């Protein structure tokens, strides 16, 4: 008899402490040993995890009203500007924002030691940060400036709102030129000196639910050490890419927009990072539980590094110039082995996403569910999948119409 | 004739010595060559200088002894690249640049280890480490 379960049934088992939960690495082994059918019958939930730089991240903060009131026009946290084009004391602190004093790439390659992501990490760590705002003054909001300190204790709301996290799959970056280049994929040495990749592979959430059968709008997730939710498809969600017969995308595809309260998160899983020559980013820990609704869900969740592939892309010319060219397809098992063959050369591989942290996240989520502390949620709506017609577009410059 | 030696060293000057021309004396009194690659005064007003120092072995030893007598702490540069363990996310980005396998990954646990003994203080990992866990004391 084939396995069928609903999220409600799984939650019932979680509440009773009966649910069987395994990480994606564990079920990959289990399926090899016992086959998909048996594994699907045994396991209720598969947990995933990933930890890597996710630039499209930031925090929405409501600082609370001042006396007299202010309608902030510009605001800074530790000299990093937050966007204030919202209501009076609401602002959005972007992860990649830099202090105005940062020399950027004027002294190349720039060091980018501090930015919005670091402020967010400090807030999560419970630290006080300097806050400054200016305004033009109105009858209802007369105040024109304020300078003080704030922390997660003093503000009203402070939550991560990340428009694009958790890429389903990501390029493996190389450099074909003869000089070192500094990218968001790290330092790339000349002439295929190294190949940098950034995916948790076997543990990566969207690779384990490649057709978005269980992950959708409203899915409760592990975010930054606390609890968060999927808000919807992330920006640049691109489900119509080439897929392997198993359904997994052969390159970058789906993304998630996510949110979660900064209170409850941990600086271990919300980390400000600096990419020399590129800028600042936020490394985010994210984990998604996958309810094993049937055998197909298990077959996907149990795919191993050898079943998952990505494309090798040149970041010295092809990526910046928008040239769609792959230098080859490599599996995550090959990438994990320490080197891959590219254009007949043996190129050492480097991971930018942390597997030890991804493992920790999947294990933590497993613990939470096992302890009955974390129930699964049925998506309010599914994400656009293959066949939806949703495809990523480039911006084509057009002559201005008069 | 004594052998020639050359070392990259870090000098930590306590506050009270910073105003004296100690480094110049190395050339004047001991005939040593130096080239300064970094010089900095920290907030505590402790002076810090990184230099390549070379010369005859016996004079080199006397020069170092002189520095110590002046209250200057002398360390080989190697010791000054450290890892702030709490900051390391074990991403592995540093492995691309480390020329000596001082930074290495265990392919079971995927934890990245740092062996100061193998480190030649090239500092390449400092710019390559996204959370800036690799640091110099400079
Ligand atoms: S300083 Fe150089 S040798 Fe030492 S760990 Fe860093 S990259 Fe390796
Ligand atoms: S690059 Fe930095 S954070 Fe990443 S493994 Fe190396 S030392 Fe750790």
CSV table of N, CA and C in Angstrom, one decimal, chain B residues 19-65:
chain,number,residue,atom,x,y,z
B,19,UNK,N,58.5,57.3,22.0
B,19,UNK,CA,59.1,58.6,21.6
B,19,UNK,C,60.6,58.5,21.4
B,20,UNK,N,61.2,57.3,21.6
B,20,UNK,CA,62.7,57.2,21.4
B,20,UNK,C,63.0,56.5,20.1
B,21,UNK,N,64.1,56.8,19.4
B,21,UNK,CA,64.3,56.3,18.0
B,21,UNK,C,65.0,54.9,18.1
B,22,UNK,N,64.3,54.0,18.7
B,22,UNK,CA,64.8,52.6,18.9
B,22,UNK,C,65.1,51.9,17.6
B,23,UNK,N,64.2,52.0,16.7
B,23,UNK,CA,64.4,51.2,15.5
B,23,UNK,C,65.6,51.7,14.7
B,24,UNK,N,65.8,53.0,14.7
B,24,UNK,CA,67.0,53.6,14.0
B,24,UNK,C,68.3,53.0,14.6
B,25,UNK,N,68.3,52.8,15.9
B,25,UNK,CA,69.5,52.3,16.5
B,25,UNK,C,69.9,51.0,16.0
B,26,UNK,N,68.9,50.2,15.5
B,26,UNK,CA,69.3,48.9,15.0
B,26,UNK,C,70.2,49.0,13.8
B,27,UNK,N,70.0,50.0,13.0
B,27,UNK,CA,70.9,50.2,11.9
B,27,UNK,C,72.2,50.9,12.3
B,28,UNK,N,72.1,51.8,13.2
B,28,UNK,CA,73.3,52.6,13.6
B,28,UNK,C,74.3,51.7,14.4
B,29,UNK,N,73.7,51.0,15.4
B,29,UNK,CA,74.6,50.3,16.4
B,29,UNK,C,75.0,48.9,15.9
B,30,UNK,N,74.0,48.3,15.2
B,30,UNK,CA,74.2,46.9,14.9
B,30,UNK,C,74.3,46.6,13.4
B,31,UNK,N,74.3,47.6,12.6
B,31,UNK,CA,74.4,47.4,11.2
B,31,UNK,C,73.4,46.5,10.6
B,32,UNK,N,72.2,46.6,11.1
B,32,UNK,CA,71.1,45.7,10.6
B,32,UNK,C,70.3,46.5,9.6
B,33,UNK,N,69.8,45.8,8.6
B,33,UNK,CA,68.9,46.4,7.6
B,33,UNK,C,67.4,46.1,8.1
B,34,UNK,N,66.6,47.1,7.9
B,34,UNK,CA,65.2,46.9,8.2
B,34,UNK,C,64.3,47.5,7.2
B,35,UNK,N,63.2,46.9,6.9
B,35,UNK,CA,62.1,47.6,6.1
B,35,UNK,C,60.8,47.3,6.8
B,36,UNK,N,60.2,48.5,7.1
B,36,UNK,CA,59.0,48.4,7.9
B,36,UNK,C,57.8,48.2,7.0
B,37,UNK,N,57.0,47.1,7.3
B,37,UNK,CA,55.8,46.9,6.4
B,37,UNK,C,54.5,47.4,7.1
B,38,UNK,N,54.6,47.6,8.4
B,38,UNK,CA,53.4,48.2,9.0
B,38,UNK,C,53.8,48.9,10.3
B,39,UNK,N,53.2,50.0,10.6
B,39,UNK,CA,53.5,50.7,11.8
B,39,UNK,C,52.2,51.3,12.3
B,40,UNK,N,51.9,51.1,13.6
B,40,UNK,CA,50.6,51.6,14.1
B,40,UNK,C,50.7,51.9,15.5
B,41,UNK,N,50.0,52.9,15.9
B,41,UNK,CA,49.9,53.2,17.4
B,41,UNK,C,48.4,52.9,17.7
B,42,UNK,N,48.2,52.0,18.6
B,42,UNK,CA,46.8,51.6,19.0
B,42,UNK,C,46.3,52.6,20.0
B,43,UNK,N,45.0,52.5,20.3
B,43,UNK,CA,44.3,53.4,21.1
B,43,UNK,C,45.0,53.5,22.5
B,44,UNK,N,45.5,52.4,23.0
B,44,UNK,CA,46.2,52.5,24.3
B,44,UNK,C,47.6,53.1,24.1
B,45,UNK,N,47.9,53.6,22.9
B,45,UNK,CA,49.1,54.3,22.7
B,45,UNK,C,50.3,53.3,22.8
B,46,UNK,N,50.0,52.0,22.5
B,46,UNK,CA,51.1,51.1,22.4
B,46,UNK,C,51.6,51.1,21.0
B,47,UNK,N,52.8,51.2,20.7
B,47,UNK,CA,53.3,51.3,19.4
B,47,UNK,C,53.5,49.8,18.9
B,48,UNK,N,53.3,49.7,17.5
B,48,UNK,CA,53.4,48.3,17.0
B,48,UNK,C,54.0,48.5,15.6
B,49,UNK,N,55.1,47.7,15.4
B,49,UNK,CA,55.8,47.8,14.1
B,49,UNK,C,56.1,46.4,13.6
B,50,UNK,N,55.8,46.2,12.3
B,50,UNK,CA,56.2,44.9,11.7
B,50,UNK,C,57.3,45.2,10.7
B,51,UNK,N,58.4,44.5,10.9
B,51,UNK,CA,59.5,44.8,10.0
B,51,UNK,C,60.3,43.5,9.6
B,52,UNK,N,60.9,43.6,8.4
B,52,UNK,CA,61.9,42.6,8.0
B,52,UNK,C,63.2,43.1,8.5
B,53,UNK,N,63.8,42.3,9.3
B,53,UNK,CA,65.1,42.7,9.9
B,53,UNK,C,66.2,41.7,9.4
B,54,UNK,N,67.3,42.2,8.9
B,54,UNK,CA,68.3,41.3,8.4
B,54,UNK,C,69.7,41.8,8.8
B,55,UNK,N,70.7,40.9,8.8
B,55,UNK,CA,72.0,41.3,9.1
B,55,UNK,C,72.9,40.1,9.5
B,56,UNK,N,74.1,40.4,10.0
B,56,UNK,CA,74.9,39.3,10.5
B,56,UNK,C,74.2,38.6,11.7
B,57,UNK,N,74.3,37.3,11.8
B,57,UNK,CA,73.6,36.6,12.9
B,57,UNK,C,73.9,37.1,14.3
B,58,UNK,N,75.3,37.4,14.5
B,58,UNK,CA,75.6,37.8,15.9
B,58,UNK,C,75.1,39.2,16.2
B,59,UNK,N,75.1,40.1,15.2
B,59,UNK,CA,74.6,41.4,15.4
B,59,UNK,C,73.1,41.4,15.5
B,60,UNK,N,72.5,40.5,14.8
B,60,UNK,CA,71.0,40.3,14.9
B,60,UNK,C,70.6,40.0,16.3
B,61,UNK,N,71.4,39.0,16.9
B,61,UNK,CA,71.1,38.6,18.3
B,61,UNK,C,71.3,39.8,19.2
B,62,UNK,N,72.3,40.5,19.0
B,62,UNK,CA,72.6,41.7,19.9
B,62,UNK,C,71.5,42.7,19.7
B,63,UNK,N,71.1,42.9,18.5
B,63,UNK,CA,70.0,43.9,18.2
B,63,UNK,C,68.7,43.5,18.9
B,64,UNK,N,68.4,42.2,18.9
B,64,UNK,CA,67.1,41.8,19.5
B,64,UNK,C,67.2,42.0,21.0
B,65,UNK,N,68.4,41.6,21.6
B,65,UNK,CA,68.7,41.8,23.0
B,65,UNK,C,68.5,43.3,23.4
